[in-house]
PDB file of C-alpha atoms in Angstrom:
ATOM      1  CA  UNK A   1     -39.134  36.843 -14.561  1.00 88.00           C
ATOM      2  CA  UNK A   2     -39.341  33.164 -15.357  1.00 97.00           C
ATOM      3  CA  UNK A   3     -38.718  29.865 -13.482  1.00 98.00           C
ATOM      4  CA  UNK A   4     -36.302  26.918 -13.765  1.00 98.00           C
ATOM      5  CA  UNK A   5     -37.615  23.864 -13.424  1.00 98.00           C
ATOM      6  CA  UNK A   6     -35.032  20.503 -12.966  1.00 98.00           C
ATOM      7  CA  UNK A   7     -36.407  17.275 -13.128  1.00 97.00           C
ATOM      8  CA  UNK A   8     -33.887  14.599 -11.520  1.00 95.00           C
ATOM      9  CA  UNK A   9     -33.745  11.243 -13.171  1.00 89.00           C
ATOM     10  CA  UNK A  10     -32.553   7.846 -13.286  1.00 83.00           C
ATOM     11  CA  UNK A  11     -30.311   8.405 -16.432  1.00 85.00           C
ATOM     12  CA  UNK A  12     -31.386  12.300 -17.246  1.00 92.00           C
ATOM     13  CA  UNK A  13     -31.739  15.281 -15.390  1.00 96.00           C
ATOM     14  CA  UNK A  14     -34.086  17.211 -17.752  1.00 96.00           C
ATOM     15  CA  UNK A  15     -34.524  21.324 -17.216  1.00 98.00           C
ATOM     16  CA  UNK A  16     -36.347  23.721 -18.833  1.00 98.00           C
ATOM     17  CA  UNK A  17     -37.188  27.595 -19.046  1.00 98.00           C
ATOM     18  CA  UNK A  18     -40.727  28.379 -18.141  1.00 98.00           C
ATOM     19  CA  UNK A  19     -43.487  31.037 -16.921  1.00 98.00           C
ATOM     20  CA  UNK A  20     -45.661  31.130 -14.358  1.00 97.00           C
ATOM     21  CA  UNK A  21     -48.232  29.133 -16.442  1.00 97.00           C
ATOM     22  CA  UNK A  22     -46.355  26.583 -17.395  1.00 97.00           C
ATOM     23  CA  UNK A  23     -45.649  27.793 -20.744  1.00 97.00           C
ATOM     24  CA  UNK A  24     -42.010  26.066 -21.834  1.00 97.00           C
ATOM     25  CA  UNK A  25     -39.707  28.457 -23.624  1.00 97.00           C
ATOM     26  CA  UNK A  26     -36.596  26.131 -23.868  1.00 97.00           C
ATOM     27  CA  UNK A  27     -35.587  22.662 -22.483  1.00 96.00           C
ATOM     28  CA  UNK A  28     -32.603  20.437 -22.780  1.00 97.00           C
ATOM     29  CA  UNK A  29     -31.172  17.522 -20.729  1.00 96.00           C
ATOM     30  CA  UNK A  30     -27.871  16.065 -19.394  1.00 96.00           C
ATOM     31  CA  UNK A  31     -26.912  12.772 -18.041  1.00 95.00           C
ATOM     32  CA  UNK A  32     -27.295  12.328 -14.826  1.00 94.00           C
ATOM     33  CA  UNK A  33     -24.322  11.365 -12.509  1.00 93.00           C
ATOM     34  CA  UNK A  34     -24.713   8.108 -11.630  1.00 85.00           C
ATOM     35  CA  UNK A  35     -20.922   6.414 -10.984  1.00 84.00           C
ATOM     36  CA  UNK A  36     -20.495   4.523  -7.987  1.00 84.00           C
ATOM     37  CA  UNK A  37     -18.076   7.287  -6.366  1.00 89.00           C
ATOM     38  CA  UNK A  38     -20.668   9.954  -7.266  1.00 92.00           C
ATOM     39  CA  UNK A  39     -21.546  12.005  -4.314  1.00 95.00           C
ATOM     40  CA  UNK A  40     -23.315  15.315  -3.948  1.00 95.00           C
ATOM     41  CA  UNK A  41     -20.438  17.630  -4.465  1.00 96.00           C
ATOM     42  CA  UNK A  42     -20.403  15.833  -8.022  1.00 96.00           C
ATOM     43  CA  UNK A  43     -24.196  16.217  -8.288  1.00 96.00           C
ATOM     44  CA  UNK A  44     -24.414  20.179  -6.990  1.00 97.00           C
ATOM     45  CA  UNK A  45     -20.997  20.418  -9.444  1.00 97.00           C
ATOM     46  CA  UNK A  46     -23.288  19.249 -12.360  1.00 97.00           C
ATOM     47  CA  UNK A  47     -26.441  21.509 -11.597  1.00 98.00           C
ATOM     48  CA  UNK A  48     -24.519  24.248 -11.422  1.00 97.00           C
ATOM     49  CA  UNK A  49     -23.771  24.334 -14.824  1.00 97.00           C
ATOM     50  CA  UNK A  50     -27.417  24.252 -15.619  1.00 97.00           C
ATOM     51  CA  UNK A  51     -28.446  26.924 -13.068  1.00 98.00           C
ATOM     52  CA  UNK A  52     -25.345  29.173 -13.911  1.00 97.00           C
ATOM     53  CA  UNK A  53     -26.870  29.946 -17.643  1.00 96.00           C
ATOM     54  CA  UNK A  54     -30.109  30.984 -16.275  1.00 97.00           C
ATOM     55  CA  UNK A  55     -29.230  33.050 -13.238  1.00 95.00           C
ATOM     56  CA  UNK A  56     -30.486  36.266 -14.034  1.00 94.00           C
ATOM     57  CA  UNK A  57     -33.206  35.491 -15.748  1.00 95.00           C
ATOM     58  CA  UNK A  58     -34.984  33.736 -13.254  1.00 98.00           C
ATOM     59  CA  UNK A  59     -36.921  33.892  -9.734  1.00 96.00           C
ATOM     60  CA  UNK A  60     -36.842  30.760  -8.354  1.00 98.00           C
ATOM     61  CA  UNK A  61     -35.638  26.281  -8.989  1.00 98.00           C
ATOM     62  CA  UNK A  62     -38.446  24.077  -8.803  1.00 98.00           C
ATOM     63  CA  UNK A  63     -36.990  20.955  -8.249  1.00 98.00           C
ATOM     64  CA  UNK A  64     -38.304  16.896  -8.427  1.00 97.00           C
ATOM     65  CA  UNK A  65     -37.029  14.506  -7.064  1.00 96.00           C
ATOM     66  CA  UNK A  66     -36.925  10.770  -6.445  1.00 93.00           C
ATOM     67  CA  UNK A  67     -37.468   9.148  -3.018  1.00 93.00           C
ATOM     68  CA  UNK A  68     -39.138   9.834  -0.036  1.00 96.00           C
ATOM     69  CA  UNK A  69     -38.664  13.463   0.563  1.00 97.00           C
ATOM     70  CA  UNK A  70     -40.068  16.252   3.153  1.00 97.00           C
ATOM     71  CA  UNK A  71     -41.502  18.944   0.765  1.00 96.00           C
ATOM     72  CA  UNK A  72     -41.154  21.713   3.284  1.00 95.00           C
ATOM     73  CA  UNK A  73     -37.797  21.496   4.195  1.00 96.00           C
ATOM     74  CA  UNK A  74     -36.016  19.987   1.746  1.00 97.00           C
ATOM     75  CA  UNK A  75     -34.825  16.461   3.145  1.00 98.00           C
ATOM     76  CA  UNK A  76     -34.276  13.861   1.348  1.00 97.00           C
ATOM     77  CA  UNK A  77     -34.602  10.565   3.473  1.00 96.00           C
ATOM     78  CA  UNK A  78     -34.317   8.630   0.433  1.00 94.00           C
ATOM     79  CA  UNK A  79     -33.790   8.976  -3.218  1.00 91.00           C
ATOM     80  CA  UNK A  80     -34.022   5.546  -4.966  1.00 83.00           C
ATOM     81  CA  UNK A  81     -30.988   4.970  -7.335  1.00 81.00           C
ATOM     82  CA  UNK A  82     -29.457   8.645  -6.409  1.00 91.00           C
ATOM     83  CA  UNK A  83     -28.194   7.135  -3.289  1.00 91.00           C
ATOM     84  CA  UNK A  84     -26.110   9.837  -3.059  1.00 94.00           C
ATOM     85  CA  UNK A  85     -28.969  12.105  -2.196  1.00 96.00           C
ATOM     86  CA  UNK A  86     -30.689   9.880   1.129  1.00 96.00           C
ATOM     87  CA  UNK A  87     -29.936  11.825   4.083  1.00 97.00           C
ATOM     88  CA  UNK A  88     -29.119  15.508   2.520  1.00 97.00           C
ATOM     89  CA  UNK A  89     -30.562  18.779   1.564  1.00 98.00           C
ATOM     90  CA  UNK A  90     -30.326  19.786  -1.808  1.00 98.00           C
ATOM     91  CA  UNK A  91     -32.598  22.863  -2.644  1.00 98.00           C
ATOM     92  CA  UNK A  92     -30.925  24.046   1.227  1.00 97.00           C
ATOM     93  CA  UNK A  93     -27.541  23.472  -0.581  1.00 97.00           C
ATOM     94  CA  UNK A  94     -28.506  24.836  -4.111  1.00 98.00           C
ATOM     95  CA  UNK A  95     -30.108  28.018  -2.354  1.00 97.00           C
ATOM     96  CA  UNK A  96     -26.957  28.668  -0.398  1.00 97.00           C
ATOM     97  CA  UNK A  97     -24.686  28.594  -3.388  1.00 97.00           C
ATOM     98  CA  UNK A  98     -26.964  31.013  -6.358  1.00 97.00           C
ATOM     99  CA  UNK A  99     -29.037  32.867  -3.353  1.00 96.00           C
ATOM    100  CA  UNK A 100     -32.308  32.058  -5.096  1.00 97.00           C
ATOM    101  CA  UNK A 101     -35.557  30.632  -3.616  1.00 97.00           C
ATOM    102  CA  UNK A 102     -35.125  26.716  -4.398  1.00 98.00           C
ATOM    103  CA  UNK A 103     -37.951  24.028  -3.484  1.00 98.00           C
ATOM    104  CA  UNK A 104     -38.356  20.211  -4.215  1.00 98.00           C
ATOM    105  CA  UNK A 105     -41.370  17.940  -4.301  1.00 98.00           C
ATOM    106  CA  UNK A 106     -40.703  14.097  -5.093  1.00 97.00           C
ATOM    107  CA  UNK A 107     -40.674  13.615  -9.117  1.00 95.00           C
ATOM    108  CA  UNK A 108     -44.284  11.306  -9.263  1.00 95.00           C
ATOM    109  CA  UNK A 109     -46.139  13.943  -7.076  1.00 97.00           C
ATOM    110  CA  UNK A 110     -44.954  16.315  -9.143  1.00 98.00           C
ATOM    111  CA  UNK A 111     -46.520  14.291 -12.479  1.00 97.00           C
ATOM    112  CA  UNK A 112     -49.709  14.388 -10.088  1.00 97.00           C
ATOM    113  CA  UNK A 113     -49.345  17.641  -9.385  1.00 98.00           C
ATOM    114  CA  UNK A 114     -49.394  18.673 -12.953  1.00 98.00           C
ATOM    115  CA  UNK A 115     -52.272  16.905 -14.032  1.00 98.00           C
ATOM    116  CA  UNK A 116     -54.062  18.210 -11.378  1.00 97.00           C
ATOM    117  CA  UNK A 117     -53.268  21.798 -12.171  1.00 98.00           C
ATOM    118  CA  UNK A 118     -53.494  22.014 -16.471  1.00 97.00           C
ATOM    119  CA  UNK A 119     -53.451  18.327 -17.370  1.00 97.00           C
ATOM    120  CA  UNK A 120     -55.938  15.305 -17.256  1.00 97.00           C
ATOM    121  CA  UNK A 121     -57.302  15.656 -13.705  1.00 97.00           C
ATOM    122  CA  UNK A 122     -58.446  19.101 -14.098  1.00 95.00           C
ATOM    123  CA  UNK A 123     -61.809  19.645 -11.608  1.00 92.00           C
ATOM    124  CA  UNK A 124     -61.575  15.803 -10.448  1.00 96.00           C
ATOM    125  CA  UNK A 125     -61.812  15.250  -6.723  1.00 97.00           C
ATOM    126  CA  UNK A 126     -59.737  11.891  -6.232  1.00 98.00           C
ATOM    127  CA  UNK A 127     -57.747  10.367  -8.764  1.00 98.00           C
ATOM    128  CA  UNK A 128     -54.187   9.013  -9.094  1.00 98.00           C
ATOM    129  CA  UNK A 129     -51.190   9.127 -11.495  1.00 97.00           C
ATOM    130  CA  UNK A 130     -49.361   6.291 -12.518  1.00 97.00           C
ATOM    131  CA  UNK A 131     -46.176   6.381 -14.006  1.00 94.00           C
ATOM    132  CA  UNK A 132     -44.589   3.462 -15.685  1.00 94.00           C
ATOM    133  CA  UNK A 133     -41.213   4.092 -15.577  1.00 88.00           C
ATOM    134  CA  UNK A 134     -37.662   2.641 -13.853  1.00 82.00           C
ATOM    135  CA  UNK A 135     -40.182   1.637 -11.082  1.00 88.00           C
ATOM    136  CA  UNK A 136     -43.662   2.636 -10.236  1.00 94.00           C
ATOM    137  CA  UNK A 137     -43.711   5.951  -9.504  1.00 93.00           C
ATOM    138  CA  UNK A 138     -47.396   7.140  -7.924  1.00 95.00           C
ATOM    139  CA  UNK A 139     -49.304  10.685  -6.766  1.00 97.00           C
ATOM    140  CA  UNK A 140     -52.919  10.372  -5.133  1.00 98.00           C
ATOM    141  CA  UNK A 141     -55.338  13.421  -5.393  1.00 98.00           C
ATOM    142  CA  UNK A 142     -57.792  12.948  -2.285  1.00 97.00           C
ATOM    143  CA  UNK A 143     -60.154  16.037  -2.511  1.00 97.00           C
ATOM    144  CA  UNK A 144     -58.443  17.818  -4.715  1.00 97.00           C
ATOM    145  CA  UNK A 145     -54.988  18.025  -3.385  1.00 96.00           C
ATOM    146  CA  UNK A 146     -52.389  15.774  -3.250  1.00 97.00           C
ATOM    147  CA  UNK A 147     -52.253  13.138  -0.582  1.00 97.00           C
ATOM    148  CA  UNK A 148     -48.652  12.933   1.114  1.00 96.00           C
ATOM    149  CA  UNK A 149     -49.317  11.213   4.377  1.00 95.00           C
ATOM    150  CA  UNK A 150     -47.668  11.669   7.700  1.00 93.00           C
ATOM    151  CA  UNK A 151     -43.984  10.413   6.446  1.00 92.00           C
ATOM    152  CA  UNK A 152     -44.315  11.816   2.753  1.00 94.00           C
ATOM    153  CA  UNK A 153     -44.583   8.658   1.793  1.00 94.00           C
ATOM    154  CA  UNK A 154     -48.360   8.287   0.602  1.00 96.00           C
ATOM    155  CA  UNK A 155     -48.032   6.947  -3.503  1.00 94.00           C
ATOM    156  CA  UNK A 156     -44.774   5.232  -3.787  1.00 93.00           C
ATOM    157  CA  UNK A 157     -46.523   2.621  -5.723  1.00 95.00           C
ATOM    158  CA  UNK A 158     -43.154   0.641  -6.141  1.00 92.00           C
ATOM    159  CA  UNK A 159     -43.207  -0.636  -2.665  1.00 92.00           C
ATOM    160  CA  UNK A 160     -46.493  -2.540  -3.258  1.00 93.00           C
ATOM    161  CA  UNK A 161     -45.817  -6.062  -2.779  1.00 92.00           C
ATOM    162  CA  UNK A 162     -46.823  -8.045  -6.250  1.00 85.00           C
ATOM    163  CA  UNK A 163     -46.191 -12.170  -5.055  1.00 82.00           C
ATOM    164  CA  UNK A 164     -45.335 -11.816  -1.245  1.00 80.00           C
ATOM    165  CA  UNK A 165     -44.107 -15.776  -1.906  1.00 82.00           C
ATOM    166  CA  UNK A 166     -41.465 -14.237  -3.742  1.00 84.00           C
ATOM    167  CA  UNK A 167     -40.896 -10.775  -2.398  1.00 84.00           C
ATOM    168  CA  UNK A 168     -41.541  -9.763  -5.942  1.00 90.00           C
ATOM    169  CA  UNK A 169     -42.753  -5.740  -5.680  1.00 93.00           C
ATOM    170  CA  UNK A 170     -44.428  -3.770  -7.978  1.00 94.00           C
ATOM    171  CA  UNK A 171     -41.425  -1.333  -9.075  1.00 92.00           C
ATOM    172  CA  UNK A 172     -39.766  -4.505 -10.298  1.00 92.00           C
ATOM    173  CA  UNK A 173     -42.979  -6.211 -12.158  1.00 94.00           C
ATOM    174  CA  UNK A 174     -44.376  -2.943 -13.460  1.00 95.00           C
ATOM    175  CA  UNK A 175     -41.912  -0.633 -14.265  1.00 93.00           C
ATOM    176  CA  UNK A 176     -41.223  -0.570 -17.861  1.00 93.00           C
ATOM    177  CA  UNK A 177     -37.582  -2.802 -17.573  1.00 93.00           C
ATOM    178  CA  UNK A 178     -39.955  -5.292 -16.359  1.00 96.00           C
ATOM    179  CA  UNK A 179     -41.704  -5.469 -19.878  1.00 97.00           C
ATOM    180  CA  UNK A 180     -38.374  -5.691 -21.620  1.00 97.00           C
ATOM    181  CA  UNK A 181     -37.453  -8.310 -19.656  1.00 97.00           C
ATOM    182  CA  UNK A 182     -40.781 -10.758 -20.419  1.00 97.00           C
ATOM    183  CA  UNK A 183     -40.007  -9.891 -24.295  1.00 98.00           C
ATOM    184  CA  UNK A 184     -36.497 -10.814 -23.906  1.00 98.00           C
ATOM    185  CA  UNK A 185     -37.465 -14.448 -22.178  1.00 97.00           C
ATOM    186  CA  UNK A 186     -40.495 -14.566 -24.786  1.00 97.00           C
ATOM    187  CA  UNK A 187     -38.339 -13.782 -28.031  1.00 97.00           C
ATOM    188  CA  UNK A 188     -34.554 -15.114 -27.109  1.00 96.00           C
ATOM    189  CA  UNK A 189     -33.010 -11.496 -27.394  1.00 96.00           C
ATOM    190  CA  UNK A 190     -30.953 -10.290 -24.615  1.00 96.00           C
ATOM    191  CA  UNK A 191     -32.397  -7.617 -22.660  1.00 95.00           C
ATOM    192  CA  UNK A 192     -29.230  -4.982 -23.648  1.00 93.00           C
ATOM    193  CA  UNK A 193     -30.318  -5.227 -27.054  1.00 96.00           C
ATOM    194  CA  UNK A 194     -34.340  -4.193 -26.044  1.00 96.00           C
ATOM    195  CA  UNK A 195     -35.902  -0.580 -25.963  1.00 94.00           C
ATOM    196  CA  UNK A 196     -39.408   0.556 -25.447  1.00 93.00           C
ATOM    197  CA  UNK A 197     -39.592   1.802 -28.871  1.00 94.00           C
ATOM    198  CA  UNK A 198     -38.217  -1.791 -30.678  1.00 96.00           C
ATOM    199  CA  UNK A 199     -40.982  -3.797 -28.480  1.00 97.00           C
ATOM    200  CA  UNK A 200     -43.840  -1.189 -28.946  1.00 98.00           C
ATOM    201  CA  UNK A 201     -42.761  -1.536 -32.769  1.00 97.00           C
ATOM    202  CA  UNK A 202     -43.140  -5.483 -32.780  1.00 98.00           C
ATOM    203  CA  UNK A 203     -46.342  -5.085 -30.931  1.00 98.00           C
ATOM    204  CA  UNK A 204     -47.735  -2.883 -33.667  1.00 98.00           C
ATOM    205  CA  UNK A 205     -46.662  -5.078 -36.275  1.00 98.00           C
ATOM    206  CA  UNK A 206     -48.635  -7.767 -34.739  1.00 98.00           C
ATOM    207  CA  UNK A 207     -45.604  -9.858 -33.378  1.00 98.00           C
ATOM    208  CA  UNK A 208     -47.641 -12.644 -31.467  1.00 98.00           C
ATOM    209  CA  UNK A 209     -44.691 -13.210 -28.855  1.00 98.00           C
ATOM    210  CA  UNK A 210     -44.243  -9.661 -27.816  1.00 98.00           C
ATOM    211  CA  UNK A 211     -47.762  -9.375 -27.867  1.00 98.00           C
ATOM    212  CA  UNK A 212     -48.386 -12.386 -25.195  1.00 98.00           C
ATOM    213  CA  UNK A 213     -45.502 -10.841 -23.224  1.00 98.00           C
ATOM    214  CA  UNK A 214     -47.783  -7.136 -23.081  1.00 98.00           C
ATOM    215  CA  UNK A 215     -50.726  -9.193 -22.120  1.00 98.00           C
ATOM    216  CA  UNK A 216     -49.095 -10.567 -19.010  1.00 97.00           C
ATOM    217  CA  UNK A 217     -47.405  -7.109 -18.101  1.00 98.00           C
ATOM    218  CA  UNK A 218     -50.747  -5.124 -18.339  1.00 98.00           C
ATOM    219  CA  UNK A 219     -52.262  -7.856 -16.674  1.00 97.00           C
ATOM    220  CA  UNK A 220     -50.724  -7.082 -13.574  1.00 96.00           C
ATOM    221  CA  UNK A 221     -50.675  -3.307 -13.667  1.00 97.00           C
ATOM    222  CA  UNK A 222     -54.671  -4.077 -13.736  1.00 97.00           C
ATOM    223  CA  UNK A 223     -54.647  -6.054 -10.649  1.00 95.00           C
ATOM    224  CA  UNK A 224     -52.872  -3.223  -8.631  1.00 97.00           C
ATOM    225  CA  UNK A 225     -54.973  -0.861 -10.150  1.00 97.00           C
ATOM    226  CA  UNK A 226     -58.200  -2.839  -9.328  1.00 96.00           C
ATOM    227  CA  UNK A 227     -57.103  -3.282  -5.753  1.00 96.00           C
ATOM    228  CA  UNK A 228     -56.539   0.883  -5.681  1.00 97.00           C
ATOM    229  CA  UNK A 229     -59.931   1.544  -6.701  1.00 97.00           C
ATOM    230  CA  UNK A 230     -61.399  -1.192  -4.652  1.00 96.00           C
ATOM    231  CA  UNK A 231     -59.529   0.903  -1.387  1.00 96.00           C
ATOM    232  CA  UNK A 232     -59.621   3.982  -2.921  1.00 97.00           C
ATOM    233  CA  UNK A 233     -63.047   4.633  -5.195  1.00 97.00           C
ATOM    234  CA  UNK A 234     -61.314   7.048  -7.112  1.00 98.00           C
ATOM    235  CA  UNK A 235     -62.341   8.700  -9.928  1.00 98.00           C
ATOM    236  CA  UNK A 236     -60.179   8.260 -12.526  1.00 98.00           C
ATOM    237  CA  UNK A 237     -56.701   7.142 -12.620  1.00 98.00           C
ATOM    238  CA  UNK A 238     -53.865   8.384 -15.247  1.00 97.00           C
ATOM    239  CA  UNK A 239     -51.403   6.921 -16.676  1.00 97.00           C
ATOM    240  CA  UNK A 240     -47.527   8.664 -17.534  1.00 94.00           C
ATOM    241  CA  UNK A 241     -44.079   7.434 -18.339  1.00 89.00           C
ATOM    242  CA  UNK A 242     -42.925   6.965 -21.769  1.00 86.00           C
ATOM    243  CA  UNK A 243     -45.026   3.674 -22.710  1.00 93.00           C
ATOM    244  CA  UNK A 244     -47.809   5.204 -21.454  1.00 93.00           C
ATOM    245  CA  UNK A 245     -48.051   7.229 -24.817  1.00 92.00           C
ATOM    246  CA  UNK A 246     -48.424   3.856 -26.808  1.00 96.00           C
ATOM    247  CA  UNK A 247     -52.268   3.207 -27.825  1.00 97.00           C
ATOM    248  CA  UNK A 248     -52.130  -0.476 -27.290  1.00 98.00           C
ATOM    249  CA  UNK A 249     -50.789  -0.477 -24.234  1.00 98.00           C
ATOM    250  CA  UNK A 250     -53.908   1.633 -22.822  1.00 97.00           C
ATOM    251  CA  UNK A 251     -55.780  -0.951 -24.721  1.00 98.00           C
ATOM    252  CA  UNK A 252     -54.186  -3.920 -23.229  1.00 98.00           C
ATOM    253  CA  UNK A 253     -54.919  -2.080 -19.748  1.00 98.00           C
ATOM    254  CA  UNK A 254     -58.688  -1.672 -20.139  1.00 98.00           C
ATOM    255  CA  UNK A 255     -58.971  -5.744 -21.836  1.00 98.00           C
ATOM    256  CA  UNK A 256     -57.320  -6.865 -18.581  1.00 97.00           C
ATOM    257  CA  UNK A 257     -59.299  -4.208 -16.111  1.00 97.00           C
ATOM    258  CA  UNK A 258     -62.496  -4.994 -17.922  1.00 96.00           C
ATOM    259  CA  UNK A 259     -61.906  -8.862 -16.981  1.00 96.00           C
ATOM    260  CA  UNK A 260     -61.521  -8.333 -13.992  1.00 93.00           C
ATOM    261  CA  UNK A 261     -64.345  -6.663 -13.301  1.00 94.00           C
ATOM    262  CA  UNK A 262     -66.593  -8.271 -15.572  1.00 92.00           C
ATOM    263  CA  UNK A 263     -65.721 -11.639 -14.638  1.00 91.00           C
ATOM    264  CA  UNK A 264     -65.656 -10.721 -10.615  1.00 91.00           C
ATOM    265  CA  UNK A 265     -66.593 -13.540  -8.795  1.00 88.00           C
ATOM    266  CA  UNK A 266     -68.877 -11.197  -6.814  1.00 87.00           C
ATOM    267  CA  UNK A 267     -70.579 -10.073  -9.395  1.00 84.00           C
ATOM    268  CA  UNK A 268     -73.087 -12.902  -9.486  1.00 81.00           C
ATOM    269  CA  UNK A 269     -74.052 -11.377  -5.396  1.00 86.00           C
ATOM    270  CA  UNK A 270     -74.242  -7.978  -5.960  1.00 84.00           C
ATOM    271  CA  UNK A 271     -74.757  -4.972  -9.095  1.00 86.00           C
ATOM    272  CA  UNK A 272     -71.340  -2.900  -7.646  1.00 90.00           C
ATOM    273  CA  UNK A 273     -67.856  -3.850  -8.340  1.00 92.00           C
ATOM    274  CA  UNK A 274     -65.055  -1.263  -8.010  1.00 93.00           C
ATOM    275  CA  UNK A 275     -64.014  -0.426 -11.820  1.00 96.00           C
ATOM    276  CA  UNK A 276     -61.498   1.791 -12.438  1.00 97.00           C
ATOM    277  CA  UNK A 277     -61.415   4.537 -15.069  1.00 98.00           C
ATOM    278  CA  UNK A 278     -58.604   5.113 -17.298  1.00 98.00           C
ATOM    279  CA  UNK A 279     -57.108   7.894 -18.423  1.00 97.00           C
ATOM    280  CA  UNK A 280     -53.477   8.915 -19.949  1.00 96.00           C
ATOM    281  CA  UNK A 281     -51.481  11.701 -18.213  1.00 95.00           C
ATOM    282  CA  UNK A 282     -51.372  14.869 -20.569  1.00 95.00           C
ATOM    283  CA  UNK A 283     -47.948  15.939 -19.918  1.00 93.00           C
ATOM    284  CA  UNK A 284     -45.865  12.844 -20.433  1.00 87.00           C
ATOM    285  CA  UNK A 285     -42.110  13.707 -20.507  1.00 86.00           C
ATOM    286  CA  UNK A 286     -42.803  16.889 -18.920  1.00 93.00           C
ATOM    287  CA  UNK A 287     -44.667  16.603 -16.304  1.00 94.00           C
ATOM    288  CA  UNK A 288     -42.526  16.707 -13.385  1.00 95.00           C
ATOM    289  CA  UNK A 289     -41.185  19.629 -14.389  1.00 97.00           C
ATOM    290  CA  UNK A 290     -44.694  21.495 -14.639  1.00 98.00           C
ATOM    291  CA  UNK A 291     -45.848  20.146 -11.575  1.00 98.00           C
ATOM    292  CA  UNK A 292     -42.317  21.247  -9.469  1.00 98.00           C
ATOM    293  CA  UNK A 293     -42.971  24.466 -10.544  1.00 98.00           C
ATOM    294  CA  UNK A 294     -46.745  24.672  -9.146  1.00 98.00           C
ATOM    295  CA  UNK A 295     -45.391  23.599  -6.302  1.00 98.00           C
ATOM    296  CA  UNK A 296     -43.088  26.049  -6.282  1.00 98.00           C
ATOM    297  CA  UNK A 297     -45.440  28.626  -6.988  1.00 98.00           C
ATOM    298  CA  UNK A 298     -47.497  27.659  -3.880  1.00 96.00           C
ATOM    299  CA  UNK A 299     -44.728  28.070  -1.407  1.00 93.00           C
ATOM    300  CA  UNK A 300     -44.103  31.384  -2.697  1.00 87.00           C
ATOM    301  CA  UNK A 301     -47.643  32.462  -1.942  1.00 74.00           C
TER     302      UNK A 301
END
């Protein structure tokens, strides 16, 4: 018997077929509901049609999740822009209704959890995934296993505070909307009319605007990622999210994170200053989806 593994997003909630090692035998997406009057009847309405076509020929629903979530019981405390979500119990609700064993981990953990299983972070002791995506979504590996803290809140990257002058935080300045938004100011195009594939196609063809608008974006994914390693020494962290599969966007990550370190202004006083080491995720796209299910796959053991 197989798995299904449903990956809750912002815009899609993607699904997929798979084994027990993570092999992928079919996948598909729908939108996600996301109206102001959506609540989880609508939601549990909308998975059901998912889980309905694969009920007998699965074992188990891995799901991820946004928000702050307890992995071992299901609740969701919050859920970022599934507001609908804060306060409930889905996998509870979704194992009532199709009697089948249903568990959740949050949807970056998951990515983490994936790498650290088949992926990039395969035999590494501490590392951390960072995915560019609506916000900053983030999963820390401290000695081999993922670090959730005492609230389930360790690696929710988008909380970390990028001008405290402002309030500015990083889900706003690094998520990938953020980069659309500098290209929009930098080229006089309105952000409706911008997509990560247009502005990683200007970049490649050189476009000198776009360009300085990537410079300051990656610019200040290295500082937060320069700070992590300084509090952190990990060894490695990798990148996901969509962008995160464009070359010059790594590139632009290391020019910045090589700066900083290179041009410390300790580095005159002493040989050691914390460098980070980059990486890309190996999953992309899929990734929460392997990683539910190896979390699933551990509760059932």
């Amino acid at each position: 018997m197989n798995y299904l593994a449903i990956d809750l997003g912002g815009t899609e909630i993607k699904y997929a077929l798979i084994t027990k090692n993570a092999e992928i035998l079919e996948k598909c997406k729908i939108p996600t509901p996301r109206e102001r009057t959506t609540t989880m009847d609508d939601l549990i309405e909308a998975l059901s049609t998912i889980i309905s076509k694969y009920q007998e020929k699965i074992k188990g629903i891995a799901l991820s999740l946004p928000g702050v979530l307890d992995s071992d019981t299901g609740y969701s405390y919050s859920s970022g822009a599934l507001h609908y979500i804060a306060g409930n119990n889905l996998p509870e609700a979704l194992q009532e209704k199709f009697n089948l064993p249903v568990t959740v981990e949050n949807d970056a953990k998951s990515a983490a959890l994936a790498e650290l299983w088949k992926g990039s972070l395969t035999d590494v002791q501490n590392a951390a995934v960072v995915l560019l995506g609506t916000g900053v979504g983030g999963g820390i590996i401290i000695d081999g296993k993922l670090y959730k803290g005492k609230r389930f809140s360790a690696g929710e990257m988008s909380f970390m505070l990028s001008d405290p002058a402002s309030g500015e935080f990083w889900g706003a300045t690094g998520g990938s909307s953020a980069l659309l938004r500098l290209v929009s100011e930098k080229i006089d195009v309105p952000f409706k009319e911008l997509d990560g594939h247009k502005v990683f196609e200007m970049a490649n063809e050189g476009d000198e605007l776009v360009l300085s608008a990537l410079d300051t974006y990656t610019r200040g994914i290295a500082l937060q990622l320069y700070n992590l390693q300084s509090l952190l020494d990990l060894d490695v962290f990798a990148i996901g999210g969509g962008i995160s599969q464009q070359p010059i966007l790594m590139t632009y990550l290391q020019k910045h994170v090589d700066d900083f370190c290179g041009n410390h202004a300790l580095g005159k006083y002493m040989p050691f200053i914390p460098t980070p080491k980059l990486t890309t995720c190996k999953f992309f796209n899929d990734s929460n989806l392997i990683g539910a299910l190896y979390h699933h796959l551990n509760k059932e053991t």
